[in-house]
GROMACS .gro file of C-alpha atoms in nm:
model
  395
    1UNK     CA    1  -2.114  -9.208  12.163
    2UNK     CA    2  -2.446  -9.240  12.020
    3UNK     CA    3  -2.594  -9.488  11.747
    4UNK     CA    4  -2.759  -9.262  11.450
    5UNK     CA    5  -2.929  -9.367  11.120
    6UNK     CA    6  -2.785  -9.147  10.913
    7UNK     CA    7  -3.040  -9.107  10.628
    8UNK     CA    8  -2.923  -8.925  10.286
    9UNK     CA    9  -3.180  -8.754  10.093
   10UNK     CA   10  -3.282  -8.723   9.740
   11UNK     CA   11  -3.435  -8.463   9.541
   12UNK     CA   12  -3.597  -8.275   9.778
   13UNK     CA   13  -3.269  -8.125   9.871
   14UNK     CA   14  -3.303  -7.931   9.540
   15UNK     CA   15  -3.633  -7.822   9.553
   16UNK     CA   16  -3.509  -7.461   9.688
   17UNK     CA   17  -3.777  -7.222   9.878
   18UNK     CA   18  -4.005  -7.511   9.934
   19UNK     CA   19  -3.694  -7.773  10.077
   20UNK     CA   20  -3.802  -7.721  10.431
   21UNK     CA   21  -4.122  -7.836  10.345
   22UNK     CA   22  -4.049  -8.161  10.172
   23UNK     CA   23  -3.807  -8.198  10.493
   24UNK     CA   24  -4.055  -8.163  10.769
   25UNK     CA   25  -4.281  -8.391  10.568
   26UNK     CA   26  -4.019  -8.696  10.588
   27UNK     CA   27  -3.958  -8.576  10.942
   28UNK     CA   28  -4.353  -8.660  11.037
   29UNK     CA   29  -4.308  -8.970  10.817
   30UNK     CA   30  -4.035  -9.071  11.006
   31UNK     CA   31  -4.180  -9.008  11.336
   32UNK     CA   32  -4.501  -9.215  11.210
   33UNK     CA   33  -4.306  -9.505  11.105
   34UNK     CA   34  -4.141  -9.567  11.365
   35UNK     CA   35  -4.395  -9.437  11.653
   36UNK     CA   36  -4.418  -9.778  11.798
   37UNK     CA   37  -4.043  -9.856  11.769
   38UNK     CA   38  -3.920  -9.558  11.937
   39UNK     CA   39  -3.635  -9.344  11.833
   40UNK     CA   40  -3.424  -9.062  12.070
   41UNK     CA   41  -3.407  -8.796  11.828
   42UNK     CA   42  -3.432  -8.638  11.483
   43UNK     CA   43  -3.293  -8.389  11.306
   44UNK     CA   44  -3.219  -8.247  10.984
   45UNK     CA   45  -2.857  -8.182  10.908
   46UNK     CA   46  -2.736  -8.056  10.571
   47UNK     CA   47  -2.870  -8.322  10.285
   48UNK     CA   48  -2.944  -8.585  10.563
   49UNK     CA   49  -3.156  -8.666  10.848
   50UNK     CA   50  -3.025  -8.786  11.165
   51UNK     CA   51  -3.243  -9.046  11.356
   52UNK     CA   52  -3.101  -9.156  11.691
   53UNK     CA   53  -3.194  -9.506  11.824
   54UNK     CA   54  -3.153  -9.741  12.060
   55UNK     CA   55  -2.929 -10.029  11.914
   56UNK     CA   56  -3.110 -10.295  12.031
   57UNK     CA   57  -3.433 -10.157  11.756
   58UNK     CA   58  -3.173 -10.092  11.488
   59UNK     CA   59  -3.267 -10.372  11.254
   60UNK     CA   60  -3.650 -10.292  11.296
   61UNK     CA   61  -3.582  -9.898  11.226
   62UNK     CA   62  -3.396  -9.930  10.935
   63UNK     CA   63  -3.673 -10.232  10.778
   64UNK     CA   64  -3.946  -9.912  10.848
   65UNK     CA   65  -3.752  -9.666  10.713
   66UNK     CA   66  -3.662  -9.837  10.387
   67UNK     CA   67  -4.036  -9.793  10.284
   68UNK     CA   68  -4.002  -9.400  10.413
   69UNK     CA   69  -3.975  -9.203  10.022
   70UNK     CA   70  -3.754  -8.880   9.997
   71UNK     CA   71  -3.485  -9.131  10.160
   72UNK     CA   72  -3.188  -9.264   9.893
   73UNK     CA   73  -2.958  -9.425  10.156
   74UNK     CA   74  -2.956  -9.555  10.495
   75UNK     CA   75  -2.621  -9.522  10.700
   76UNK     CA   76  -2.614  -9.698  11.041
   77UNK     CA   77  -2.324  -9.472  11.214
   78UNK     CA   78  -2.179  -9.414  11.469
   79UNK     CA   79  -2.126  -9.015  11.624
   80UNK     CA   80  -1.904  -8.836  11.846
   81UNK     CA   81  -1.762  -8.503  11.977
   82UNK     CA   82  -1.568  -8.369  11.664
   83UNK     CA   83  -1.211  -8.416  11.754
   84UNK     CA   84  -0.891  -8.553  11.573
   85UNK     CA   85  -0.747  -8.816  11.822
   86UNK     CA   86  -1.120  -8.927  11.897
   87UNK     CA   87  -1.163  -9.015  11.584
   88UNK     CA   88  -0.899  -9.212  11.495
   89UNK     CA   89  -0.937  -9.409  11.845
   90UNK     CA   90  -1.329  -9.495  11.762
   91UNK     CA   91  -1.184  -9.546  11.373
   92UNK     CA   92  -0.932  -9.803  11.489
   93UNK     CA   93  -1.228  -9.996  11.747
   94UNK     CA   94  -1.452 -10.006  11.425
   95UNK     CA   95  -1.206 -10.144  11.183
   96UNK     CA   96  -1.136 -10.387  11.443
   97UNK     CA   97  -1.528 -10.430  11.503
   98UNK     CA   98  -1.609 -10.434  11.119
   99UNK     CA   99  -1.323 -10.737  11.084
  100UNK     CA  100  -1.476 -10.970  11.310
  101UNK     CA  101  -1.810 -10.957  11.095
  102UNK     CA  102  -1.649 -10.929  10.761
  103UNK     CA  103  -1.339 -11.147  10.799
  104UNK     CA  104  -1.315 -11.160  10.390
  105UNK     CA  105  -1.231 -10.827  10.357
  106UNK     CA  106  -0.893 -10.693  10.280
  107UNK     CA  107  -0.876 -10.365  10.120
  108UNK     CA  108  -1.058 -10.042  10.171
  109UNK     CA  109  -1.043  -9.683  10.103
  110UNK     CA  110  -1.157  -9.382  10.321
  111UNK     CA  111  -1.396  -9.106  10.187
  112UNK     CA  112  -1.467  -8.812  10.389
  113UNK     CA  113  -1.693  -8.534  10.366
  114UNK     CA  114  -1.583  -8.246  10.561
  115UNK     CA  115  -1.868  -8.018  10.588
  116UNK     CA  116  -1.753  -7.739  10.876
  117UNK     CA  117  -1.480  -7.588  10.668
  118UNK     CA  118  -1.312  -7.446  10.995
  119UNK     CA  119  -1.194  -7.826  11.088
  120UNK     CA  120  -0.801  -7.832  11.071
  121UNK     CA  121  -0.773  -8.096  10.801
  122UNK     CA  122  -0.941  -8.092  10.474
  123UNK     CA  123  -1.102  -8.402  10.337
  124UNK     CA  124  -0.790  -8.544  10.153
  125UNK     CA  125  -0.591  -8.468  10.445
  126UNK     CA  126  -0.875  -8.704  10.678
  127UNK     CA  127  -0.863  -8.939  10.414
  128UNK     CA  128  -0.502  -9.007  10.393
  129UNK     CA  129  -0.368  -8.985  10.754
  130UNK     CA  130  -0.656  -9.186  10.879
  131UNK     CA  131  -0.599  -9.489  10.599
  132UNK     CA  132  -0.230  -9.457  10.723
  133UNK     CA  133  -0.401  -9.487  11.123
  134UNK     CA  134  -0.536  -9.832  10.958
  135UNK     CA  135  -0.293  -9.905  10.812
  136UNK     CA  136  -0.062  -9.887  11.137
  137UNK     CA  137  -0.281 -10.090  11.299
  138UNK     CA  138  -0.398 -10.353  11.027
  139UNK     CA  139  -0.174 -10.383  10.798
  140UNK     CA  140  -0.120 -10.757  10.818
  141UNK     CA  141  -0.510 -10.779  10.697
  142UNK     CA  142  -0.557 -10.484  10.499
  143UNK     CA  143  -0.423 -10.241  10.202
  144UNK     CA  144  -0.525  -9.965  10.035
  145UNK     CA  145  -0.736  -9.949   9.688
  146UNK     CA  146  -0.863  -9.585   9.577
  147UNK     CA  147  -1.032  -9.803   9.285
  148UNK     CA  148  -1.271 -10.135   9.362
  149UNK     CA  149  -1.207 -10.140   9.774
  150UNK     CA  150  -1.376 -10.385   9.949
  151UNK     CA  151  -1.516 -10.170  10.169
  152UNK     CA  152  -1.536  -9.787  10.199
  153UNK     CA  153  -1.477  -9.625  10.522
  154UNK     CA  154  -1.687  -9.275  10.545
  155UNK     CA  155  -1.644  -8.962  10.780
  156UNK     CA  156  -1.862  -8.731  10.796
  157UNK     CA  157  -1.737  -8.387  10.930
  158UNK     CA  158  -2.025  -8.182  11.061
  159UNK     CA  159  -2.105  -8.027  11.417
  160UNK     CA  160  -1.991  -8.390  11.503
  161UNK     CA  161  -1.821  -8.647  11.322
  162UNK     CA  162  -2.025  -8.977  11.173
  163UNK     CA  163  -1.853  -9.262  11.113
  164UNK     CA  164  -1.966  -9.583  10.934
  165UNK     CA  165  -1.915  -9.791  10.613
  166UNK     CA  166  -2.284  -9.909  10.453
  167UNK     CA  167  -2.526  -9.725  10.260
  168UNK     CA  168  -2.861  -9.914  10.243
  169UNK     CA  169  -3.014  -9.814   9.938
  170UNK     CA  170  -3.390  -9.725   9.939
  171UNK     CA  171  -3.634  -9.582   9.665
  172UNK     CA  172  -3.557  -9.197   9.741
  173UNK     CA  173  -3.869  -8.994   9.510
  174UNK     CA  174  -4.105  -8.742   9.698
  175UNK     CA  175  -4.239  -8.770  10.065
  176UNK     CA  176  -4.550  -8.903  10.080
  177UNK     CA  177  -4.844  -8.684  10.113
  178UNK     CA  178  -4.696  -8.405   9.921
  179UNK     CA  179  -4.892  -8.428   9.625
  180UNK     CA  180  -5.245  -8.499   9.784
  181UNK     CA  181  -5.461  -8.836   9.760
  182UNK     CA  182  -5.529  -9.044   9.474
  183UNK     CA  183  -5.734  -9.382   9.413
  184UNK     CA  184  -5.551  -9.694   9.250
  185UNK     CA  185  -5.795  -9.901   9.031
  186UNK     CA  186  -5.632 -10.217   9.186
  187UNK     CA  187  -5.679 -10.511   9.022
  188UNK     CA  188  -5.542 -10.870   9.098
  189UNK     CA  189  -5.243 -10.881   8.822
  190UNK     CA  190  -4.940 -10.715   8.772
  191UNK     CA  191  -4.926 -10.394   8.648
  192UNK     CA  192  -5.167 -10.199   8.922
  193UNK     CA  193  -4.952 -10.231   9.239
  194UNK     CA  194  -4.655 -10.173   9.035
  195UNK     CA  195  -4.814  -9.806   8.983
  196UNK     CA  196  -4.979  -9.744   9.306
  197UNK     CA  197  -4.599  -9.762   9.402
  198UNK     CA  198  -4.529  -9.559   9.169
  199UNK     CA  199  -4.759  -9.273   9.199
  200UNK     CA  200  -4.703  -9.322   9.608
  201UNK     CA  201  -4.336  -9.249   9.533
  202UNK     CA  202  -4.386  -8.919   9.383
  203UNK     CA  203  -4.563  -8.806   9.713
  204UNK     CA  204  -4.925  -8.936   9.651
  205UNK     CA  205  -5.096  -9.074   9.945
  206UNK     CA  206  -5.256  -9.410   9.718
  207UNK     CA  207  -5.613  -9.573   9.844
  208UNK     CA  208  -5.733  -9.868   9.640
  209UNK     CA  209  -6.041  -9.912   9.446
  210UNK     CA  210  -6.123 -10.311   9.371
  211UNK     CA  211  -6.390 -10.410   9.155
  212UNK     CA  212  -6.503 -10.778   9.221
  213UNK     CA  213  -6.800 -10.990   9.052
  214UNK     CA  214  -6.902 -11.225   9.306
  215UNK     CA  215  -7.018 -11.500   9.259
  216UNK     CA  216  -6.881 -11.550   8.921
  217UNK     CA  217  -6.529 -11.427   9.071
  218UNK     CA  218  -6.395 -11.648   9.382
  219UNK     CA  219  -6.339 -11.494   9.742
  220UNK     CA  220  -6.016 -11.639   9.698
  221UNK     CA  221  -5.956 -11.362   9.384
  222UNK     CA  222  -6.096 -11.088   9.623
  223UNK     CA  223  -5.800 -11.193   9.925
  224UNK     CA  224  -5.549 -11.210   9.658
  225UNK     CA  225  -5.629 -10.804   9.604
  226UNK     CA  226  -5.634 -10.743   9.991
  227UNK     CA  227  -5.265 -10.921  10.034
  228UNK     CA  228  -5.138 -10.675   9.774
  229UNK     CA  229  -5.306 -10.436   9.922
  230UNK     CA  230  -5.150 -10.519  10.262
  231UNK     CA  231  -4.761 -10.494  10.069
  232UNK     CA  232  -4.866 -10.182   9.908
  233UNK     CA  233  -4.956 -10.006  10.251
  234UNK     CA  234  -4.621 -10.073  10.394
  235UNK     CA  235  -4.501  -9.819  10.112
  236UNK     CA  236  -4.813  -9.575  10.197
  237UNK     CA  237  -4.866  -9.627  10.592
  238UNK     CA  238  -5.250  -9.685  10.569
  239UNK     CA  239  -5.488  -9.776  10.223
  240UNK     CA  240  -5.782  -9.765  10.240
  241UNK     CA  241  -5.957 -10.041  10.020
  242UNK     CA  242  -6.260  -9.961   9.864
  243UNK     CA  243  -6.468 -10.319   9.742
  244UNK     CA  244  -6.747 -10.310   9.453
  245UNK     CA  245  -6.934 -10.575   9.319
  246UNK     CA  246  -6.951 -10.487   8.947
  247UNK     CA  247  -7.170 -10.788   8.848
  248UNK     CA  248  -7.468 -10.603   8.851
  249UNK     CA  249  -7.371 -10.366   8.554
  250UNK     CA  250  -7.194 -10.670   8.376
  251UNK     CA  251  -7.514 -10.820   8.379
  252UNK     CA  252  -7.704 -10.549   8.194
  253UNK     CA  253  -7.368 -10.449   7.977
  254UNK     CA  254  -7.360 -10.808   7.817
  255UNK     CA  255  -7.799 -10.755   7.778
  256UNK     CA  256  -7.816 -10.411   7.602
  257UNK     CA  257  -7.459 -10.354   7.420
  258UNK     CA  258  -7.209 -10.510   7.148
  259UNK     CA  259  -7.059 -10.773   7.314
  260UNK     CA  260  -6.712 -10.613   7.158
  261UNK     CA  261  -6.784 -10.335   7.384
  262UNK     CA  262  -6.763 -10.486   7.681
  263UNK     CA  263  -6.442 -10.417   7.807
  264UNK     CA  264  -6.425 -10.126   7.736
  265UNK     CA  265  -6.766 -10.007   7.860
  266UNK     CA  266  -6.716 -10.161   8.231
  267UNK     CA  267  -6.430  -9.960   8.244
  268UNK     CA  268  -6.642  -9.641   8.148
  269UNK     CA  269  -6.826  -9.726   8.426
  270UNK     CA  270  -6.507  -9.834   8.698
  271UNK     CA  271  -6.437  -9.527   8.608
  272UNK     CA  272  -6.758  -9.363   8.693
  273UNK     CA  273  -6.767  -9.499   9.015
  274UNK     CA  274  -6.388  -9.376   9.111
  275UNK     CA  275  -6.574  -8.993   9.022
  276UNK     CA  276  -6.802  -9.078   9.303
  277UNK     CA  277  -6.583  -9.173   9.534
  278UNK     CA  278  -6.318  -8.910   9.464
  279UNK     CA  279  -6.580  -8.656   9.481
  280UNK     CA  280  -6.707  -8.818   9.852
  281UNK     CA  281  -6.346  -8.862   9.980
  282UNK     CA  282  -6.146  -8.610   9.814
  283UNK     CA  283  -5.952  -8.777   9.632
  284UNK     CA  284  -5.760  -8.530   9.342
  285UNK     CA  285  -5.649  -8.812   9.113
  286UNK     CA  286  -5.732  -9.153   8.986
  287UNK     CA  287  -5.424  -9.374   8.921
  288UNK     CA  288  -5.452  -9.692   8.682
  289UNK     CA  289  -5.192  -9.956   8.546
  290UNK     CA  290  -5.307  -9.912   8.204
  291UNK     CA  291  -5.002  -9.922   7.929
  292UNK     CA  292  -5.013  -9.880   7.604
  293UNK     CA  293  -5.090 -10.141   7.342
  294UNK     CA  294  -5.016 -10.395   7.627
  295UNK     CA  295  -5.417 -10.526   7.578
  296UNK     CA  296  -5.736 -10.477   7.351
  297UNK     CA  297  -5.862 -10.192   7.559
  298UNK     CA  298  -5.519 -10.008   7.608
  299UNK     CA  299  -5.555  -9.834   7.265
  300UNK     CA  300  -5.509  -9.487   7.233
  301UNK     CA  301  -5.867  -9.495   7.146
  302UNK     CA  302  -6.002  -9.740   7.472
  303UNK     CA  303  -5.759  -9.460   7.664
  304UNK     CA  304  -5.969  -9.186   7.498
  305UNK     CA  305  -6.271  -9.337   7.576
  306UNK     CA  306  -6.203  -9.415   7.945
  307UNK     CA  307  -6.136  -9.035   7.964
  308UNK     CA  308  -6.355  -8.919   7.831
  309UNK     CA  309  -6.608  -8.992   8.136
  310UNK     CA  310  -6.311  -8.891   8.381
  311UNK     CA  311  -6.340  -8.614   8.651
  312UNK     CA  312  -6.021  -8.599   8.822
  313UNK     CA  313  -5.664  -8.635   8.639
  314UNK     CA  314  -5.610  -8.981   8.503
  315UNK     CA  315  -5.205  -9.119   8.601
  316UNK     CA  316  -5.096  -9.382   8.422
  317UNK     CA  317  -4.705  -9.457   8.521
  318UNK     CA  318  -4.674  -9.767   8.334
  319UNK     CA  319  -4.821  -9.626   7.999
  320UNK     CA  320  -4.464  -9.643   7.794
  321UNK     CA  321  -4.322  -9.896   7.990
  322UNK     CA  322  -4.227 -10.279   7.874
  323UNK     CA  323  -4.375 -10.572   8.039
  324UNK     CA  324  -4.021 -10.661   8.122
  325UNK     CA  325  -3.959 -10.347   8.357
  326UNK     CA  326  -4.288 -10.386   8.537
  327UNK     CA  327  -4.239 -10.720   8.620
  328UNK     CA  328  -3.863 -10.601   8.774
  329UNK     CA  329  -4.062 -10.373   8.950
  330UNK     CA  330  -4.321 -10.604   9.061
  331UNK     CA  331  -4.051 -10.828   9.211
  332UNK     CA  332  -3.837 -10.536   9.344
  333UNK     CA  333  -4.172 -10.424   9.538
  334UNK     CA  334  -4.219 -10.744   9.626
  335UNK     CA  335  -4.606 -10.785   9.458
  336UNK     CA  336  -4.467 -11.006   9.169
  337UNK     CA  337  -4.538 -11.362   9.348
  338UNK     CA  338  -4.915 -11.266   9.492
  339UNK     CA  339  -4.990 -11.096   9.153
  340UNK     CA  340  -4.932 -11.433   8.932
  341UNK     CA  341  -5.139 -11.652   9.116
  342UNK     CA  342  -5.391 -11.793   8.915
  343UNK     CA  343  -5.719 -11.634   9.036
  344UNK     CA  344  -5.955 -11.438   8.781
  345UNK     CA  345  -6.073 -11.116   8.819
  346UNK     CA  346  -6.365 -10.897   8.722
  347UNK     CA  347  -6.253 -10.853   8.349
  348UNK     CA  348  -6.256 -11.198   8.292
  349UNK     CA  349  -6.637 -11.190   8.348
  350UNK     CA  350  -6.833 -11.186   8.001
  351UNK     CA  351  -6.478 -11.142   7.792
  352UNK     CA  352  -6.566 -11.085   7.440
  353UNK     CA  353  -6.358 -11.315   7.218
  354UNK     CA  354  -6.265 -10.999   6.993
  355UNK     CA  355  -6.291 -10.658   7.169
  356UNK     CA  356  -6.321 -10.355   6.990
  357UNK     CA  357  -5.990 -10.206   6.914
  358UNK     CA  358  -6.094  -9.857   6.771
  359UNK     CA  359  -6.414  -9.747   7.005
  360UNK     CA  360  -6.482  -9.388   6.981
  361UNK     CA  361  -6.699  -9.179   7.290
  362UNK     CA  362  -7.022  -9.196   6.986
  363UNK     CA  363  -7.012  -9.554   7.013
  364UNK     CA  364  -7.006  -9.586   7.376
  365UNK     CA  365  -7.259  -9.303   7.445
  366UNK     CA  366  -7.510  -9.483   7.181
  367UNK     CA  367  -7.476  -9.803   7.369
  368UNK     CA  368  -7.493  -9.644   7.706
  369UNK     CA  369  -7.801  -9.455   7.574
  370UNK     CA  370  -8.007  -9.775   7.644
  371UNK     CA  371  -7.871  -9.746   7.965
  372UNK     CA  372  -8.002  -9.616   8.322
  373UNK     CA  373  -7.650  -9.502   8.432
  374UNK     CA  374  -7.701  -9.313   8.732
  375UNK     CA  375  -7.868  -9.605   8.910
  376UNK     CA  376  -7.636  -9.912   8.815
  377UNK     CA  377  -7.346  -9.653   8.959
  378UNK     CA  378  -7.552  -9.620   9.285
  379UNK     CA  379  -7.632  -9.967   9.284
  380UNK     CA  380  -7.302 -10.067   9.257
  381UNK     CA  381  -7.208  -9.808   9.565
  382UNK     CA  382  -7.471 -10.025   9.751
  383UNK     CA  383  -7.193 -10.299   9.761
  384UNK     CA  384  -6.934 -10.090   9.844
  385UNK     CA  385  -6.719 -10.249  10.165
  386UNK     CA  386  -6.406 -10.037  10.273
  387UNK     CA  387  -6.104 -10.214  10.460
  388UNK     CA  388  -5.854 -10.009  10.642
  389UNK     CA  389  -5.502 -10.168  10.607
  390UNK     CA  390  -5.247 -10.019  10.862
  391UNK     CA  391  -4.834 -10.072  10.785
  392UNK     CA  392  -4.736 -10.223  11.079
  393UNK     CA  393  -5.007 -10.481  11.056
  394UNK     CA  394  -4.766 -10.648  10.797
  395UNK     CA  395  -4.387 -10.555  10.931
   0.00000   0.00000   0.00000
């Protein structure tokens, strides 16, 4: 009998001519994640994946491969040779088995899935003589209940027959790598984690871009980006952290323009510098946790102006979202409790007491006008520092 994680997928089981794609790209995540775990085998079978372990590395495997996307459910199981009396002898040991850990429960209900149609029993037939096998056996401990069981009993009926009884959920979406590389203006609050997870969970591989102004901003502020960094990467194997010092252009923004503007026009040039680096490292899309109306520069205007100096495609996950579901996904990611410690960031640095609300691209090109642009950017890249964060640094 062997030990499998039985792994359901999601959406990439519709995705037609292109499914075996999506599936070989889990496959290679898979493999990845746990490469210094070790695993027997995989393979895909009909809608799932089936990852054979050792026991004794179960509860590491199945930590790794909640953070694996294309994934919905985890299943540890058990699998044998497809026969009828074998499975109800292994169904009676695991009842027993499943009794000792979970003494409190005392109904069920059994739910089979018989895929090999040539099997002698359909699935109602499994389901019912195989509750009456537990039923022979347990029946001073448990009933049936078809409608709020404590616990459901599957079978799966393939080229061999799964057994088990949890489903572990996980955050299913696209695997990762299938919709190339973008950079993740990461800052040290909230919303910016929340939608590097995002973006990573419709199959971008996410790097981080931080912008820091040291000395004015603490190193403290700067580690606080590199631990959410470090949960991030568990999602997205490896980030790679890009760190600028943005002081520099601060210092002449707050000389030679409106001090209204300034927001707005550091983040023309943030911006500017992601270009540079997408254009070095090849990354096809910037991603930012900008959402509408949540501050003074999230206008529709500030988002028109911040595009407006844009070379790649601009994702913004969080832009219709309330403050309410990004902190539930803050928490659910587990960035929520670094993100609200109390260390300032870059935009704190010369914050004008009433930003401009309505800036239009005129505006900002007649302030940047006084402006040598090309060499505060490369100044700027003259600070750059890159940090490689690797997953199972932090599992």
């Amino acid at each position: 009998m062997k030990r499998i994680l039985s792994l359901s997928l999601g959406e990439v089981v519709l995705k037609g001519a292109n499914r075996r794609y999506f599936i070989r790209r889990i496959i290679q995540n898979i493999e990845s994640s746990l490469s210094d775990v070790g695993y027997i085998d995989i393979k895909p079978e009909m809608g799932k994946i089936q990852v054979e372990i050792d026991p004794a590395v179960e509860e590491t495997a199945i930590k790794r491969l909640r953070f694996v996307f294309g994934i919905v459910y985890i299943s540890p199981s058990w699998c044998f040779e497809k026969d009828w009396d074998r499975l109800k002898e292994e169904t009676v040991n695991y009842i027993d088995g499943l009794l000792k850990e979970e003494p409190e429960f005392k109904t069920f209900k059994v739910v089979t899935k018989r895929s090999d149609k040539a099997f002698f029993k359909d699935s109602q037939e499994v389901n019912m003589d195989l509750g009456g096998v537990i039923l022979d056996h347990f029946s001073d401990r448990l009933k049936v209940d078809v409608h709020d069981p404590d616990f459901y009993l599957y079978v799966d009926i393939k080229n061999e027959m799964y057994l088990y009884h949890k489903k572990i959920p996980t955050y299913g979406g696209l695997p990762l790598g299938t919709n190339g590389k973008g950079l993740l203006l990461l800052s040290g609050g909230i919303d910016s984690p929340v939608a590097g997870f995002l973006m990573a969970k419709r199959g971008v591989q996410v790097d981080a871009l931080h912008f820091h102004s040291y000395p004015f901003t603490s190193p403290q502020a700067e580690e606080k980006v590199m631990n959410l960094a470090k949960i991030l990467a568990r999602y997205v194997v490896k980030m790679n952290v890009y760190s600028v010092n943005l002081l520099p252009i601060q210092k002449e923004l707050n000389k030679h323009c409106p001090p209204e503007e300034m927001t707005v026009l550091s983040r023309r040039f943030m911006m500017r510098i992601a270009n540079r680096l997408a254009d070095q490292h090849g990354y096809k899309s910037v991603i930012t946790g900008e959402n509408l109306g949540q501050v003074a520069s999230q206008t529709i205007d500030g988002l028109t102006v911040m595009n407006d100096v844009a070379e790649r495609i601009v994702f913004r996950p969080l832009i219709g979202m309330d403050k309410v579901d990004i902190i539930r996904w803050a928490e659910r990611i587990e960035t929520y409790e670094t993100s609200i410690q109390p260390y300032e960031d870059c935009c704190t640095v010369f914050l004008p007491k009433h930003p401009s609300l309505r800036p239009t691209v005129e505006d900002m090109e007649a302030s940047e006008a006084n402006l040598d642009i090309e060499a505060l950017v490369d100044a700027s890249m003259e600070t750059l520092k890159i940090t490689t964060i690797r997953a199972k640094e932090d599992r």
